[in-house]
XYZ file of C-alpha atoms in Angstrom:
683
model
C 0.309 0.220 0.074
C 1.537 3.244 -1.189
C 0.321 5.949 1.029
C 0.534 8.878 -1.584
C -2.067 6.989 -3.149
C -4.352 6.537 -0.487
C -7.844 7.695 -0.624
C -7.889 8.857 2.866
C -9.045 12.398 3.742
C -5.692 13.674 5.063
C -2.192 12.693 4.072
C -0.989 9.960 6.220
C 2.364 11.636 6.888
C 3.653 9.034 9.576
C 3.658 6.245 6.598
C 4.945 8.139 3.834
C 8.712 7.364 2.854
C 10.977 8.925 0.031
C 10.659 5.824 -1.820
C 7.196 5.940 -2.048
C 7.223 8.933 -4.477
C 8.231 7.502 -8.003
C 5.852 4.207 -7.677
C 2.736 6.834 -6.714
C 3.731 9.190 -9.542
C 4.504 6.026 -12.112
C 0.559 5.561 -11.097
C -0.826 9.324 -10.979
C 1.082 10.784 -14.114
C -0.385 7.905 -16.523
C -3.642 8.473 -14.957
C -3.651 12.436 -15.718
C -2.410 11.735 -18.931
C -5.044 9.485 -20.157
C -7.800 11.973 -18.530
C -6.148 14.386 -20.552
C -6.640 12.326 -23.803
C -10.296 11.450 -23.081
C -11.007 15.279 -22.139
C -10.045 16.324 -25.927
C -11.720 13.764 -27.241
C -14.814 14.017 -29.018
C -16.701 11.478 -26.451
C -16.594 14.545 -23.770
C -18.521 17.639 -25.004
C -17.372 21.110 -24.868
C -19.041 21.668 -21.043
C -17.757 22.943 -17.943
C -18.902 20.200 -15.853
C -18.259 17.661 -18.542
C -14.853 18.630 -18.659
C -14.565 19.065 -14.784
C -15.733 15.729 -14.313
C -13.165 13.772 -16.740
C -9.937 15.870 -16.084
C -10.232 18.015 -12.677
C -10.532 14.466 -10.360
C -7.197 13.124 -11.465
C -5.376 16.359 -11.631
C -6.333 17.118 -8.624
C -5.166 13.763 -7.149
C -2.086 14.197 -8.808
C -1.370 17.880 -7.426
C -2.157 16.747 -3.718
C 0.161 13.668 -3.996
C 3.177 15.646 -5.417
C 2.092 18.833 -2.664
C 2.839 16.208 -0.159
C 6.371 15.675 -1.636
C 7.033 19.050 -1.790
C 6.187 19.971 1.541
C 8.398 17.188 2.948
C 10.867 18.129 0.898
C 10.603 21.818 2.444
C 10.211 20.675 6.044
C 11.691 17.460 6.579
C 14.615 17.456 4.355
C 16.870 14.315 4.006
C 19.313 13.474 0.955
C 16.888 10.591 0.421
C 14.089 12.825 0.319
C 16.062 15.152 -1.901
C 17.255 12.756 -4.387
C 13.503 11.139 -4.853
C 11.922 14.839 -5.418
C 14.683 15.836 -7.773
C 14.322 12.541 -9.880
C 10.648 13.224 -10.264
C 10.526 17.044 -10.778
C 11.280 17.100 -14.279
C 8.303 14.890 -15.241
C 6.075 16.468 -13.025
C 7.024 19.766 -14.660
C 7.215 18.355 -18.061
C 3.422 17.238 -17.739
C 2.038 20.141 -16.611
C 3.752 22.582 -18.696
C 2.402 19.995 -22.003
C -1.419 20.065 -20.161
C -1.235 23.919 -20.062
C -0.112 24.380 -23.531
C -2.199 21.568 -25.203
C -3.751 23.524 -28.022
C -6.888 20.743 -28.206
C -7.568 21.281 -24.636
C -7.509 25.084 -25.344
C -9.567 24.907 -27.971
C -12.189 23.081 -26.078
C -12.214 25.744 -23.465
C -12.796 28.074 -26.059
C -15.568 26.354 -27.472
C -16.901 26.488 -23.802
C -16.412 30.240 -23.630
C -18.089 30.854 -26.849
C -21.075 28.706 -26.221
C -24.372 30.678 -25.541
C -24.776 28.540 -22.156
C -21.364 30.592 -20.876
C -23.741 33.434 -20.329
C -25.347 31.337 -17.223
C -22.263 30.203 -15.691
C -21.816 31.324 -11.866
C -19.784 34.542 -11.346
C -16.956 32.147 -9.831
C -17.152 29.945 -12.505
C -16.825 32.655 -15.038
C -14.304 34.028 -13.541
C -12.491 30.330 -12.963
C -12.951 30.011 -16.979
C -11.640 33.672 -17.585
C -8.319 32.470 -15.914
C -8.022 29.378 -17.413
C -8.140 31.061 -21.356
C -5.583 33.568 -20.072
C -3.158 31.006 -18.431
C -3.727 28.699 -21.575
C -2.037 31.517 -23.337
C 0.424 32.263 -20.857
C 1.383 28.772 -21.070
C 2.189 28.754 -24.589
C -0.555 27.645 -25.979
C -0.633 29.335 -28.847
C 2.738 28.470 -29.688
C 3.965 26.331 -32.276
C 6.851 24.159 -33.389
C 10.380 24.781 -32.294
C 9.337 27.504 -30.046
C 6.619 25.570 -28.153
C 9.177 22.960 -27.694
C 11.630 25.560 -26.573
C 9.028 26.851 -23.750
C 8.522 23.502 -22.562
C 12.406 23.034 -21.981
C 12.523 26.592 -20.484
C 9.771 25.401 -17.896
C 11.439 22.200 -17.220
C 15.256 23.631 -16.876
C 13.504 26.844 -14.768
C 11.812 24.163 -12.209
C 15.311 22.338 -11.775
C 17.700 25.846 -11.455
C 14.993 26.991 -8.685
C 14.908 23.620 -6.953
C 18.555 23.829 -6.818
C 18.906 27.311 -5.651
C 16.537 26.515 -2.613
C 18.947 23.703 -1.813
C 21.920 25.581 -1.828
C 20.144 27.830 0.456
C 19.210 25.282 3.277
C 22.366 23.411 2.922
C 24.605 26.858 3.217
C 22.154 27.882 6.368
C 22.409 24.225 7.782
C 26.006 24.127 7.080
C 27.472 26.749 9.501
C 28.209 25.467 12.769
C 30.262 27.570 15.262
C 30.962 26.378 18.657
C 31.352 29.646 21.222
C 32.841 29.893 24.403
C 30.577 30.990 27.334
C 32.420 34.568 27.539
C 31.557 35.022 23.959
C 28.184 34.959 24.257
C 27.946 37.742 27.178
C 24.906 39.559 26.881
C 23.046 37.065 24.834
C 19.574 36.088 26.628
C 19.808 33.137 28.914
C 17.256 31.150 27.000
C 19.528 31.121 23.676
C 22.600 30.575 25.857
C 20.528 27.313 27.587
C 19.315 26.225 23.903
C 22.818 26.684 22.207
C 24.776 25.043 25.280
C 22.234 21.704 24.918
C 22.857 21.666 21.378
C 26.511 21.846 21.742
C 26.249 19.101 24.274
C 24.219 17.066 22.072
C 26.938 16.955 19.422
C 29.427 15.968 21.826
C 31.032 19.685 22.302
C 31.577 21.781 25.121
C 30.318 25.492 25.000
C 27.353 26.639 22.527
C 26.391 25.705 19.217
C 25.931 28.616 17.044
C 24.116 28.065 13.558
C 22.951 30.686 11.079
C 18.935 29.963 12.092
C 17.120 32.788 12.663
C 16.162 31.725 16.464
C 20.175 31.561 17.023
C 21.647 34.176 14.674
C 19.160 37.079 15.292
C 19.400 37.402 19.528
C 23.499 36.752 18.857
C 23.347 39.925 16.713
C 20.782 41.609 18.601
C 22.751 41.140 22.160
C 26.161 39.675 21.989
C 28.792 42.315 23.217
C 31.624 40.272 21.214
C 31.995 42.630 18.328
C 34.203 39.894 16.926
C 31.527 37.488 17.237
C 28.887 39.606 15.483
C 31.274 39.800 12.488
C 31.928 36.444 11.850
C 27.970 35.191 12.200
C 27.462 38.349 9.832
C 29.997 37.081 7.172
C 28.558 33.792 7.286
C 25.359 35.072 7.040
C 25.626 37.743 4.378
C 27.762 35.458 2.059
C 25.607 32.323 2.275
C 25.380 30.391 -0.888
C 27.526 32.640 -2.964
C 31.112 32.434 -4.661
C 32.833 33.138 -0.848
C 31.533 29.586 0.196
C 31.775 26.271 -1.448
C 31.295 26.289 -5.004
C 29.009 23.491 -4.981
C 26.416 25.719 -3.087
C 27.355 28.923 -5.106
C 24.044 30.379 -6.875
C 25.620 32.636 -8.864
C 25.491 31.010 -12.171
C 22.120 29.876 -11.164
C 20.599 33.212 -10.951
C 22.033 34.337 -14.138
C 20.401 31.118 -15.929
C 17.056 31.901 -14.119
C 17.122 35.354 -15.128
C 18.012 34.594 -19.315
C 15.251 31.788 -19.068
C 12.761 33.776 -17.987
C 13.576 36.293 -20.372
C 13.441 33.825 -23.177
C 10.343 32.883 -21.742
C 9.113 36.128 -22.335
C 9.759 37.068 -25.548
C 8.249 33.758 -27.059
C 5.063 34.925 -25.356
C 5.366 38.629 -27.191
C 6.099 40.144 -23.924
C 8.668 42.848 -23.673
C 10.193 41.830 -20.587
C 9.560 38.991 -17.935
C 8.280 41.936 -15.780
C 5.755 42.902 -17.991
C 4.805 39.044 -18.563
C 4.452 38.435 -14.363
C 2.142 41.425 -14.627
C -0.280 40.043 -16.933
C -2.476 38.456 -14.138
C -1.693 41.089 -11.466
C -3.420 44.213 -10.492
C -0.464 46.170 -11.191
C -0.442 47.317 -14.861
C 2.919 48.097 -15.905
C 6.308 47.714 -14.413
C 6.854 51.611 -15.155
C 3.702 51.959 -12.613
C 5.079 49.710 -10.140
C 8.495 51.644 -10.015
C 6.880 54.604 -9.795
C 4.625 53.494 -6.745
C 8.024 52.067 -5.148
C 10.009 55.176 -5.546
C 7.426 57.798 -4.713
C 7.093 55.667 -1.095
C 11.033 55.456 -1.393
C 10.977 59.476 -1.530
C 8.607 59.591 1.457
C 10.439 57.136 3.640
C 13.910 58.634 2.758
C 13.962 61.684 5.190
C 12.634 59.431 8.324
C 15.212 56.607 7.117
C 18.194 59.144 6.998
C 17.045 60.517 10.468
C 16.905 56.858 12.006
C 20.633 56.447 10.807
C 21.719 59.522 12.151
C 20.471 58.693 15.365
C 21.956 55.431 15.362
C 25.259 56.572 14.846
C 25.472 59.208 17.414
C 24.032 56.595 19.729
C 26.646 54.208 18.815
C 29.615 56.753 18.723
C 28.549 58.661 22.115
C 26.703 55.726 24.267
C 28.673 52.575 22.969
C 32.249 53.788 21.726
C 31.642 53.009 17.925
C 33.299 55.228 16.120
C 32.353 53.714 13.071
C 29.371 51.622 12.633
C 29.400 48.554 10.799
C 26.636 46.353 9.252
C 27.490 43.704 12.397
C 27.019 46.570 14.654
C 23.349 47.515 13.529
C 21.132 45.269 15.181
C 22.999 45.465 18.164
C 22.843 49.192 18.536
C 19.543 49.547 17.311
C 18.422 47.258 20.313
C 20.470 49.023 22.580
C 18.997 52.724 21.343
C 15.584 51.402 21.653
C 16.146 50.195 25.026
C 17.594 53.656 26.272
C 15.013 55.680 24.465
C 11.706 53.522 25.443
C 12.885 51.680 28.587
C 12.401 48.273 27.109
C 14.277 45.208 25.472
C 12.998 42.787 22.909
C 13.936 40.199 25.667
C 11.715 41.288 28.377
C 8.904 41.648 26.011
C 9.297 38.065 24.983
C 8.729 36.729 28.639
C 5.026 37.695 28.102
C 4.524 36.285 24.707
C 4.200 32.133 25.655
C 3.410 30.329 22.928
C 0.397 28.531 24.444
C -1.167 32.176 25.490
C -0.151 33.608 21.925
C -2.297 30.895 20.047
C -5.207 31.261 22.781
C -5.603 35.003 21.640
C -5.115 34.709 18.543
C -7.886 32.373 18.098
C -10.258 34.394 20.297
C -9.610 36.986 17.784
C -10.380 34.914 14.841
C -13.463 33.512 16.759
C -14.711 37.000 17.588
C -14.739 38.832 14.361
C -15.266 35.820 11.856
C -17.536 33.841 13.861
C -16.066 30.487 13.710
C -14.746 28.042 16.572
C -10.822 26.778 16.313
C -10.508 23.340 18.150
C -7.631 20.596 18.558
C -7.845 18.130 15.505
C -6.219 14.696 15.240
C -3.963 13.861 12.126
C -0.713 12.028 11.653
C 1.926 14.344 11.105
C 5.762 14.626 10.047
C 7.493 15.928 13.573
C 6.215 15.589 17.004
C 6.181 19.399 17.453
C 3.319 19.815 14.777
C -0.316 20.276 15.559
C -3.205 20.003 13.695
C -6.590 22.209 14.266
C -10.115 22.249 12.630
C -11.910 25.404 12.353
C -16.225 25.187 12.689
C -18.936 27.253 12.215
C -21.378 26.607 15.271
C -24.496 24.976 14.658
C -27.844 26.408 15.561
C -30.127 24.869 17.719
C -29.293 21.299 18.000
C -27.587 21.168 14.294
C -23.855 19.757 14.950
C -21.121 22.218 14.161
C -20.095 22.824 10.082
C -16.465 21.942 9.343
C -15.142 24.780 7.437
C -11.448 24.018 7.368
C -8.564 22.482 9.212
C -4.719 23.632 9.302
C -1.360 21.726 10.513
C 1.109 24.196 12.355
C 4.664 23.214 12.316
C 6.133 25.924 14.554
C 9.993 25.433 15.415
C 12.995 25.769 13.596
C 15.267 22.657 13.190
C 17.564 21.545 10.592
C 16.391 20.132 7.273
C 13.684 22.808 7.307
C 13.727 25.661 5.006
C 14.038 28.942 6.747
C 11.577 31.563 6.643
C 7.637 31.417 7.214
C 4.869 30.058 4.941
C 1.420 28.945 4.646
C 0.860 26.003 1.761
C -2.114 24.695 0.394
C -2.740 20.609 1.251
C -6.369 21.112 -0.699
C -8.717 23.248 -1.572
C -12.633 23.757 -0.912
C -14.483 22.303 -3.859
C -17.583 20.821 -4.907
C -16.252 18.017 -6.371
C -17.628 16.796 -9.688
C -17.279 13.293 -9.208
C -20.225 13.350 -7.125
C -18.135 13.243 -3.406
C -19.286 15.669 -0.842
C -18.365 19.428 -0.666
C -14.230 19.231 0.100
C -13.378 21.528 2.945
C -9.873 23.275 2.905
C -6.867 22.260 4.500
C -3.509 24.487 4.950
C -0.308 24.174 6.264
C 1.491 27.077 8.658
C 5.052 26.886 8.839
C 7.133 29.027 11.198
C 10.738 28.987 12.591
C 10.611 30.054 15.704
C 12.565 28.953 18.951
C 11.590 25.539 20.411
C 10.909 25.521 24.125
C 14.029 25.227 26.442
C 14.212 24.044 30.020
C 11.877 23.147 32.875
C 11.016 24.788 35.956
C 9.226 23.405 39.084
C 9.270 20.098 37.062
C 7.431 21.520 34.216
C 8.486 22.434 30.784
C 8.428 25.934 30.192
C 6.815 27.048 26.827
C 8.212 28.434 23.967
C 8.721 32.330 24.197
C 8.144 34.135 21.153
C 9.319 37.649 20.426
C 6.682 40.292 19.353
C 8.227 40.037 15.686
C 7.255 36.195 16.218
C 3.819 36.862 17.094
C 3.584 39.560 13.774
C 5.173 36.304 11.460
C 2.105 34.151 13.236
C -0.448 36.678 12.780
C 0.641 37.187 9.266
C 0.424 33.502 8.174
C -2.668 33.082 9.656
C -3.913 35.381 7.524
C -3.093 33.657 4.640
C -4.518 30.564 6.105
C -7.984 32.583 6.880
C -8.165 33.253 3.324
C -7.655 30.059 2.168
C -9.744 28.273 4.918
C -12.711 30.475 5.393
C -13.503 30.718 1.455
C -17.329 30.006 0.851
C -16.292 29.748 -3.064
C -17.004 26.074 -4.335
C -15.093 26.603 -7.885
C -11.637 25.220 -7.112
C -9.804 27.224 -9.463
C -10.944 30.504 -7.431
C -11.705 29.462 -3.985
C -9.494 30.678 -1.579
C -6.435 32.272 -2.585
C -6.387 30.396 -5.498
C -6.890 32.836 -8.422
C -6.071 35.946 -6.281
C -4.137 38.550 -8.091
C -0.510 38.117 -6.521
C -0.005 41.844 -5.454
C -3.279 41.156 -3.563
C -2.726 37.966 -1.946
C -0.904 39.449 1.083
C -4.153 41.836 1.950
C -5.285 39.241 4.702
C -1.895 38.132 6.339
C -0.930 41.867 6.517
C -3.917 42.848 7.326
C -3.873 40.686 10.892
C -0.517 41.571 11.579
C -2.288 45.073 12.634
C -3.899 43.340 15.762
C -0.556 42.615 17.321
C -0.281 46.363 18.163
C -3.988 47.031 19.915
C -4.293 46.607 23.832
C -7.073 44.939 23.469
C -5.617 42.089 21.939
C -2.287 41.968 23.852
C -3.648 42.445 27.121
C -5.389 38.785 26.220
C -2.242 37.754 24.400
C 0.186 37.631 27.070
C 1.144 36.081 30.379
C 4.142 36.409 32.119
C 6.175 32.891 31.584
C 6.839 32.669 35.271
C 4.503 35.132 36.985
C 1.346 34.527 34.378
C 0.915 38.371 34.695
C -0.510 40.068 31.606
C 1.662 42.563 29.521
C 1.560 45.909 31.635
C 0.429 48.846 30.293
C 3.137 50.690 30.841
C 5.285 48.850 29.334
C 2.796 47.995 25.953
C 2.648 52.144 25.697
C 6.685 52.226 25.251
C 6.277 49.115 22.961
C 3.441 51.106 21.047
C 5.850 54.484 21.162
C 8.396 52.083 19.284
C 6.477 50.889 16.897
C 8.154 52.939 14.228
C 11.347 52.841 15.305
C 13.305 52.817 12.354
C 10.561 52.342 10.055
C 12.158 54.802 7.455
C 15.016 52.063 7.307
C 12.720 49.317 7.087
C 10.790 50.586 4.696
C 13.745 51.772 2.239
C 14.908 48.056 3.090
C 11.514 46.542 1.390
C 11.537 48.995 -1.154
C 15.005 48.062 -2.106
C 14.410 44.506 -2.544
C 11.123 45.005 -4.741
C 13.260 47.708 -7.051
C 15.965 44.797 -7.404
C 13.897 42.120 -8.097
C 11.844 44.372 -10.870
C 15.083 45.890 -12.553
C 16.230 42.326 -12.574
C 13.389 41.145 -14.485
C 12.710 44.118 -16.990
C 16.494 45.037 -17.980
C 17.931 43.238 -20.864
C 21.512 42.937 -19.432
C 20.325 42.189 -16.290
C 20.914 38.518 -16.062
C 24.918 39.614 -16.609
C 25.141 42.099 -14.056
C 23.040 41.134 -11.356
C 25.556 42.520 -8.637
C 25.742 45.719 -10.652
C 21.764 46.195 -10.596
C 21.918 45.179 -6.577
C 24.507 48.279 -6.331
C 22.706 50.505 -8.451
C 19.808 50.062 -6.512
C 21.202 50.688 -3.374
C 23.159 53.655 -4.538
C 19.713 55.117 -5.458
C 17.612 54.132 -2.570
C 19.570 52.948 0.453
C 20.800 55.187 2.717
C 22.761 52.642 4.673
C 24.021 50.337 2.253
C 25.595 46.903 3.408
C 29.421 45.695 2.743
C 30.669 44.915 -0.685
C 30.759 41.768 0.345
C 27.112 41.385 1.215
C 25.447 38.425 -1.152
C 21.664 38.709 0.040
C 20.626 38.080 -3.275
C 21.962 34.815 -3.329
C 19.249 33.732 -0.791
C 16.669 35.862 -2.465
C 14.506 32.864 -2.488
C 11.356 34.594 -3.083
C 12.346 35.504 -6.221
C 14.614 32.679 -7.251
C 12.858 29.875 -5.971
C 9.457 31.206 -4.788
C 6.396 32.774 -6.543
C 7.549 36.532 -6.327
C 9.628 37.012 -9.317
C 8.868 40.383 -10.615
C 6.384 40.406 -7.646
C 8.233 41.158 -4.287
C 6.192 45.035 -5.036
C 3.247 42.772 -3.923
C 4.165 43.002 0.084
C 3.910 46.832 -0.025
C 1.324 47.230 -2.725
C -1.050 45.232 -0.698
C 0.092 46.888 2.640
C -1.730 49.806 1.053
C -4.638 47.805 0.848
C -4.160 45.811 4.272
C -3.896 49.235 6.138
C -6.624 50.930 4.833
C -8.913 47.595 5.863
C -7.654 47.861 9.421
C -8.440 51.381 9.442
C -12.244 50.163 9.118
C -11.632 48.551 12.309
C -9.803 51.132 14.092
C -12.731 53.723 13.326
C -15.530 51.070 14.507
C -13.880 49.017 17.018
C -11.203 46.513 16.760
C -13.243 43.752 17.875
C -16.397 45.018 16.166
C -18.256 41.700 15.066
C -20.017 43.354 12.256
C -17.195 44.842 10.405
C -15.356 41.381 11.162
C -18.334 39.551 9.469
C -18.248 42.016 6.474
C -14.639 41.741 6.154
C -15.159 37.673 5.862
C -17.665 37.991 3.910
C -16.070 40.797 0.869
C -12.507 39.611 1.338
C -12.119 36.196 2.992
C -15.025 34.102 1.504
C -14.768 35.742 -2.064
C -11.306 34.528 -2.748
C -10.389 34.806 -6.237
C -14.053 34.644 -7.583
C -14.122 38.334 -8.188
C -11.356 41.003 -9.089
C -9.346 42.117 -5.320
C -10.239 45.816 -6.116
C -13.785 44.927 -6.448
C -13.638 42.781 -3.036
C -11.546 45.713 -1.330
C -14.471 47.914 -2.729
C -17.051 46.000 -1.472
C -15.699 45.796 2.038
C -14.087 49.394 2.410
C -16.941 51.420 0.263
C -14.277 52.831 -2.096
C -10.746 52.690 -3.262
C -7.813 52.183 -1.179
C -5.672 55.134 0.012
C -2.212 55.169 1.063
C -2.921 57.501 4.419
C -3.435 54.581 6.233
C -0.232 52.850 5.699
C 1.601 56.006 6.261
C -0.102 56.973 9.346
C 0.760 53.273 10.565
C 4.352 53.819 9.809
C 4.716 57.126 11.602
C 5.595 58.779 7.875
C 2.034 60.928 7.472
């Protein structure tokens, strides 16, 4: 019995092994191939339901099985799993490329769209059909001969190169270990010292095991008084997967190749550049519009960033004896400056954010605003720290609760797990065309927080989260809500599916705002030792510090977005990646990093994720999310009427209509940048 071929409702994670992947695809790919041939044949009419029943069911089964393999490759990577995944990546990519460019299937969909019955399709189906027609063109369905063959080859090689890029980042991150003495960790918080000491002991070493995983790297950079140690870690982190490390992990050539392949793909599809191609299914109209938006925001942020930097340099020189502020000093100096100015530290705040209390508070917000309940549930998992939950709508009277969705939560960093945080789809909401029951959505929510350390009075201490960790958790949960609370039954436009990429961050960034509200934080916090909630005075100091260095942070995000857009728009960019990076920094940054910094070599968002020529989406959607949250500020943070309207018009609608229509339906007008500038102290 192959668990990837099981008909069970949820993946059988405990049973799945690398050796199951190839045999499963040996079954699923031919089944999908046969379904394609049947769908394009004369026996299947040009009818929406008929096509869906024949084709979508085996395609979805293939997608779910491959999605499990992809997920495990990201969160539980081993040499055996990586080998099995890479051995099958090419043939999965080849099939989907061929499916998307099949002119026979395209002709059938055109017949569906041209039939008089198309006028009677539901809005969700009409949108799904419109997206399908657009995507056939973007997938090369109108190409012929050599052009079509080359397009397919580009897709396969791009997938391989992106996967290799991601592996190099993971291996470079996992590959660095430094065993440091206790004296070198002076100033570092006790919980980090304890965790690193236990990690060193587990390896048979004295001292402390330091890595480049964020739960270790960041607090060392923020708190370690040993400047040489900070420099050593910074250099290792900033040069990962570059020419400064092992040649087999250098991403330089892969970046060039990926950019060249994307430019060639755009040319085949008669688009001026890959940046233009990327924007076809997005809200933004052109690269010029995007870069104008980014540069306008940079102009507004620059005076604030210059003030931020001047304050930091003066404090470093006057209070810390650092005449010249270096890149490896900045997190340390910023933390000391914040402590001095606002009389609190991240470490002080962290003691109030115990993981159980934060989750309880997050669930309470969601339940209050959106009229649902979140309960623990049971399922097989890939690691013993992973939990599983269900979201329900309460029944009326004697009616049983209605299952809305379910999610896995994988909170902690560990070797073999990709850095960062993300939401991923296990399955989507779908009224299945094969006569099955309504399929409810399931999501993965993945973070990389510090795991629990130590015991007190015989009990395990809970994991402690920084306030930034809490914001990250709320962000990913916002993506999860977008996926799970949808009421759209059409798979292609349910939840986040079909949502314009530059609007998909709206619910996630919207949820971040709750992390700054007293009504929320008073429920979200309990001191790890005393159980006392966050003091109001400490909250006021946190709030005063909310926009601490917001100018610098805004320019940093704009820098990344402009690098991304220019790399994908300029014809000569593939051969001058570092030069483009340097030029953007000269234009935007008030505080450029050292010449050896190779941030782009680990810029997985654009080289191994879905954000190529789309990283601007974070700032673009932040305008929408800040304005959406302003409705709650105006009418009450816990106002259930506003919450239900947000659920109905944004979350439930998913991709069934343009994102701007959903925003207007919620807000009653076009979005304004005013709320974003106010939230960031730049009004």
